[in-house]
Amino acid sequence: MKRIAALLRRRLAGAVPVLFIVIAFAFLLLESAPGDAVDAYLVSVGGGDATLAASLRAQYGLDQSTLSRLWLYLAALTHFDLGWSVAFDRPVLSLIGERLPTTLVLMGSATLLSFGLGSFLGIVAASHPGSLRDRLLSMASLTLYAIPGFWLALLLLIVFAVDLRWLPFSGFETVASHKTGLARLADIARHLVLPVVTLSLIYLALYLRVMRAAMGEVWRQDFILFARARGLSARRILWRHVARNALLPLVTVLGLQSAAMLGGSIIIESVFAIPGFGRLAQEAVAGRDAPLLVGLILVSALFVLSINLVVDLLYAWLDPRVGSVEAR
Amino acid sequence: MSHFALSRRHLLKGTALAALSVPFSTFAMAEDGTRRLTVAADSEPKNLNPAIVASNGVFYIASKVIEPLAEASFTGADGLEPRLATAWEGSADGLSVTFKLRDGVTWHDGKPFSSADVAFSALEIWKKLQNLGRSVFANLETVDTPDALTAIFRFAKPTPFQLIRNALPVVTSVVPKHLYEGTDIATNPANVKLVGTGPFRLAEYKPGEYYRLTRNDAYWDKTAPKLDEIIYRVLPDRAAAGAALEAEEIQLAAFSAVPLSDLARISKVPGIKVISKGYEALTYQLVVEINHLRKELADLKVRQAIAHAIDRKFVVDTIFLGYATASTGPVPKNAPQFYTADVEAYDFDVAKANALLDEAGYPRGTDGKRFALKLLPAPYFNETRQFGAYLRQALAAIGIEAELVNNDSAAHQKAVYTEHAFDLAIAPPVFRGDPAISTTILVQSGTPAGVPFSNQGGYANAALDEIIKKASETVDEEARTELYKTFQQKVAEDLPLINVAEWGFITVARDTVENVASNPRWAVSNWADTALKS
């Protein structure tokens, strides 16, 4: 317990500078892109005169210098005020609050599915390294990994939503159906099948490969030889000894992947018209909406930091050696 | 590979989806039997008030809720049909316009509509805040309301009635005075929760998902509307709209949401029709903008050479797949009121273009190149980007090396219209019924930097400016029309920019949707007569 508390303390202290760097970097990065929020707006409405542009710039605070705007943003942030989105004309916090659950549900299900299926298939492949089964699985997973996400998404859409009509076409739930309770949950689940399967198929390969490689290493350890010598069944050795010990690197990958998933869902959200984080980020960049983009990146960074903290805690629990070194 | 895809499909079929494979159908009829039309939308404007933002993106949704004084028409006098106004007349001196308003109209909140609403909208919103109204109503001084159904617009300077009339469908969306008076109009909540007089009310908006419009039972035209609900589904991915139509998740996609390259295939799908009518008053023009500050391009011979190097037939047939018309000048053919074909023509002639460049004093170097320039295609349409790639090749054939610079919307706006960091740019300006609304600004001099879709190429022609100014004050219709014919001739002759093609959009709909394209601004009109076959 003590070592976990120490780990938590260290991580929280380290998080503050990380978040500051992330904010400043995101802010300056969007700032360096040519054109500002007013340019983006004027184009979207098909034109406007110079006085209109000037008054909008004053209204959005774009007539001030970059640094003073960054300073104002940081000052507001200390009061947990994420600012005002100029592209949506709404508070950033409410926009994020609206979209975050959608993305978390999508991402969470996809991560679980790809992790579960990937590691299982990894075990299956590694149980007989070099066998036909192993080679087929590796090839199949790599092929899926190589397929562009949007293409796979469209392909699945056309097969299952257009031709077979088994699944709804797109969206997070049936529009304007006003379903509640269990009926709504079932409706959301049906809508999520295609996007979740798409995301999972793409990331499946990673877990499969890591699991397979990690198991290859464990097979060669002395305690496996010992287990064999004790006369344990092949099945028992595979599941209880090899697979269990190979899980450790997989947990690391899970932590790293959680960040990548947030990014990968932009394309999937756009193809399946799911109102999530990725699409919001895309619109924030197109609209040069600095408060919204920085808010999104900040929340994503917080998310990644906490996932990694959980992974570290998990690590400490799975492998007693890790936490004790950190706590010292 | 195909074997592989098949096995994956089988795998999925057998496992993950078995439990969920209930036959699925969404349909024109909602479960409770309402007549619901579901259409694709690709943008969610943050300000949905068409009185402030007169843009097609806003009109697409808002025009069903908030109505203008008059709408464009295929058959009506002067190409108009009445909406909130039933009659309109301009005085001979151009100093006033009288509108007779419709009787028995109520706002969606039950309050009566009157001339006070029109006067308020005109003076406080169209003239002061609206992106297009600010120039059209620049000289509007007062609006007299002698009775509840009469509004008399009074102008400080003679203002052509022809211009006001042509602008009616676009710039005169009327909003309720009682919700806006005494508030900050730009941030009024009614800009998002619209209250209008139209055939539909805005019932619900779920950001990122849909808008839901419901029938206005108290609409002034008792025979309309013919639908109970309109749902705008937000589908951000362009490839998805066509598939959504096939899956019958939506019944209509306007504004070429289905890409041109998909039309040949989707038109063969049973139950789906491709409609190219209904955009006659929303003509987009494909234009090459020229930076006249660049020495080579300031030479008329070079501009003529570029005009001769462009194969307009190829552009129409290959880039627009036939859904466009070659342009002759700055006014499109489907504006017959103003259009003249009697202008300098630039037929596709590479030899002549090369000769012109030699004459201008830009011989080919040892590498076959005369000079290099930067070409910035606008990113808003597939077609503008594709034309960029074509133009680069066309220029290469006459020894001009063009470097393509691709930007996103905001960056393009800044590079071309603020920083003038271009040599050639490709723009898709819109012709909005009258050259004075958004066409003359493309060549007129004196527009400050930062104004999109304006002359930012440093072109200045005093004679042309004079014609534009004169036309803006000429009240006599015939004389004004003549001035615009001269304007077209001058532009074609001096090439401040090069007009290449003009196009309208395509609507793709299920057969069940009736009365699509019933007027020349159909997609952005009120859809009061749109119906669903049961």
XYZ file of C-alpha atoms in Angstrom, chain B residues 24-244:
221
model
C -33.078 -3.845 -39.974
C -35.075 -1.195 -41.712
C -35.499 2.474 -41.142
C -37.971 4.174 -43.254
C -39.836 7.089 -44.617
C -42.499 6.335 -42.082
C -41.463 6.649 -38.492
C -42.882 4.033 -36.182
C -45.911 6.122 -35.294
C -46.811 6.806 -38.940
C -45.529 10.368 -39.233
C -44.493 11.450 -42.718
C -40.822 11.978 -42.079
C -38.247 13.095 -44.646
C -34.657 12.379 -43.648
C -31.953 14.255 -45.527
C -28.172 14.489 -45.306
C -26.472 17.566 -43.848
C -22.727 18.092 -43.885
C -22.323 21.167 -41.718
C -23.766 22.565 -38.517
C -23.684 26.364 -38.697
C -23.119 27.894 -35.269
C -25.403 30.796 -36.137
C -28.524 29.511 -37.844
C -30.171 32.895 -38.324
C -30.487 33.536 -42.094
C -31.190 37.225 -41.461
C -27.622 37.532 -40.148
C -25.832 34.820 -42.101
C -27.132 34.662 -45.658
C -25.269 31.534 -46.727
C -26.390 28.311 -48.371
C -25.257 26.252 -45.389
C -27.622 28.207 -43.125
C -30.466 28.448 -45.640
C -30.443 24.698 -46.216
C -31.897 24.248 -42.741
C -33.206 27.670 -41.725
C -35.182 28.470 -44.885
C -37.857 25.998 -43.783
C -38.347 27.930 -40.550
C -37.701 31.570 -41.452
C -39.018 32.967 -44.713
C -37.909 35.784 -47.017
C -40.212 38.396 -48.558
C -40.084 36.571 -51.902
C -38.593 33.375 -53.297
C -37.053 32.573 -56.673
C -39.424 30.974 -59.178
C -39.309 29.278 -62.579
C -42.615 30.809 -63.663
C -43.349 33.971 -61.633
C -42.905 37.528 -62.926
C -39.245 38.641 -62.759
C -38.364 35.128 -61.588
C -40.009 35.617 -58.192
C -42.955 34.286 -56.269
C -44.466 35.829 -53.136
C -43.673 34.657 -49.621
C -44.107 37.150 -46.771
C -44.626 39.965 -49.273
C -47.434 39.660 -51.805
C -46.480 42.626 -53.979
C -43.500 44.957 -54.376
C -42.931 48.111 -56.343
C -40.023 50.511 -56.736
C -40.429 54.270 -57.234
C -39.135 55.854 -60.447
C -36.497 57.879 -58.600
C -35.044 54.770 -56.960
C -35.497 56.276 -53.498
C -38.213 53.970 -52.207
C -39.608 50.458 -52.519
C -43.078 49.554 -51.252
C -43.898 46.045 -50.029
C -47.442 44.775 -49.456
C -47.259 42.074 -46.823
C -49.203 38.867 -46.414
C -52.240 38.920 -44.162
C -52.927 36.310 -41.475
C -49.346 35.244 -40.832
C -48.306 34.317 -37.300
C -44.926 33.560 -35.768
C -44.287 30.089 -34.418
C -44.788 31.460 -30.901
C -48.285 32.638 -31.816
C -47.635 36.378 -32.103
C -48.885 38.085 -35.281
C -46.464 39.016 -38.053
C -46.548 42.645 -39.181
C -44.680 45.370 -41.033
C -42.877 46.234 -37.778
C -41.015 42.917 -38.007
C -39.939 43.713 -41.563
C -38.813 47.220 -40.634
C -36.852 45.920 -37.645
C -35.204 43.099 -39.609
C -34.238 45.464 -42.426
C -32.802 48.295 -40.376
C -31.282 46.452 -37.443
C -30.184 43.166 -39.000
C -29.984 43.104 -42.810
C -28.391 46.538 -43.096
C -26.163 46.338 -40.034
C -25.210 42.712 -39.527
C -25.890 40.567 -42.580
C -22.908 39.475 -44.656
C -24.628 40.351 -47.963
C -27.290 42.843 -46.791
C -24.645 45.250 -45.550
C -23.880 46.205 -49.149
C -27.342 45.753 -50.716
C -29.034 47.901 -48.055
C -26.076 50.245 -47.488
C -28.189 53.284 -48.405
C -31.376 52.225 -46.639
C -32.354 55.075 -44.351
C -35.755 54.306 -42.866
C -38.621 51.880 -43.265
C -42.067 53.463 -42.990
C -44.938 51.328 -41.769
C -48.171 53.220 -42.544
C -50.153 50.110 -41.602
C -49.478 46.589 -40.373
C -49.281 45.203 -43.907
C -47.260 47.865 -45.697
C -43.537 48.521 -45.465
C -41.937 51.337 -47.438
C -38.145 51.182 -47.681
C -36.611 54.645 -48.104
C -33.078 55.038 -49.441
C -30.680 57.953 -48.986
C -29.345 57.533 -52.533
C -31.030 56.155 -55.647
C -30.922 52.367 -55.348
C -31.825 50.224 -58.349
C -35.104 48.412 -57.758
C -33.790 45.682 -60.040
C -31.053 44.935 -57.511
C -33.428 44.896 -54.529
C -35.794 42.609 -56.421
C -33.056 40.193 -57.471
C -31.730 40.124 -53.918
C -35.097 39.436 -52.248
C -34.764 35.642 -51.909
C -31.306 35.875 -50.378
C -31.165 38.964 -48.168
C -34.701 39.408 -46.789
C -35.256 36.677 -44.199
C -37.645 38.202 -41.659
C -37.188 37.515 -37.938
C -39.557 38.446 -35.080
C -38.993 41.924 -33.659
C -40.451 40.959 -30.295
C -37.652 38.454 -29.635
C -34.777 40.629 -30.837
C -35.646 44.184 -29.886
C -33.494 45.558 -27.093
C -31.185 42.525 -27.017
C -27.686 41.892 -28.336
C -28.791 40.594 -31.722
C -25.551 38.779 -32.559
C -25.757 36.616 -29.414
C -29.539 36.296 -29.115
C -30.551 32.702 -28.272
C -33.121 32.873 -31.082
C -30.204 32.683 -33.531
C -29.987 29.023 -32.645
C -33.528 28.291 -31.457
C -35.144 29.757 -34.522
C -38.619 31.289 -34.428
C -40.074 32.081 -37.835
C -43.202 32.033 -39.942
C -42.214 29.130 -42.179
C -43.919 25.794 -42.843
C -41.695 24.033 -40.291
C -40.642 24.727 -36.727
C -37.196 23.891 -35.398
C -38.079 21.305 -32.761
C -34.772 19.822 -31.740
C -31.063 20.022 -32.412
C -28.625 17.369 -31.213
C -25.109 18.609 -32.023
C -23.198 16.220 -34.217
C -26.294 14.095 -34.831
C -29.362 15.781 -36.258
C -31.798 18.687 -36.562
C -35.501 17.875 -36.299
C -38.060 20.144 -37.907
C -41.769 19.598 -37.306
C -44.859 20.692 -39.180
C -46.197 24.186 -38.483
C -49.939 23.539 -38.291
C -50.653 27.265 -38.313
C -48.792 27.930 -41.588
C -50.394 30.665 -43.700
C -50.707 28.394 -46.716
C -53.349 25.963 -45.484
C -52.465 23.399 -48.193
C -48.926 23.076 -46.825
C -46.680 21.660 -45.567
C -47.097 18.128 -46.826
C -44.579 16.574 -44.447
C -44.806 16.096 -40.697
C -41.099 16.103 -40.011
C -37.789 16.818 -41.647
C -34.672 15.291 -40.110
C -31.259 16.571 -41.127
C -28.762 13.821 -40.391
C -25.256 15.092 -39.945
C -23.066 12.906 -42.167
C -19.573 14.399 -42.244
C -18.025 11.763 -44.493
C -18.657 12.461 -48.148
C -18.376 8.838 -49.145
C -21.167 7.976 -46.696
C -24.062 9.956 -48.201
C -24.476 7.713 -51.223
C -24.331 4.551 -49.134
C -26.821 6.065 -46.658
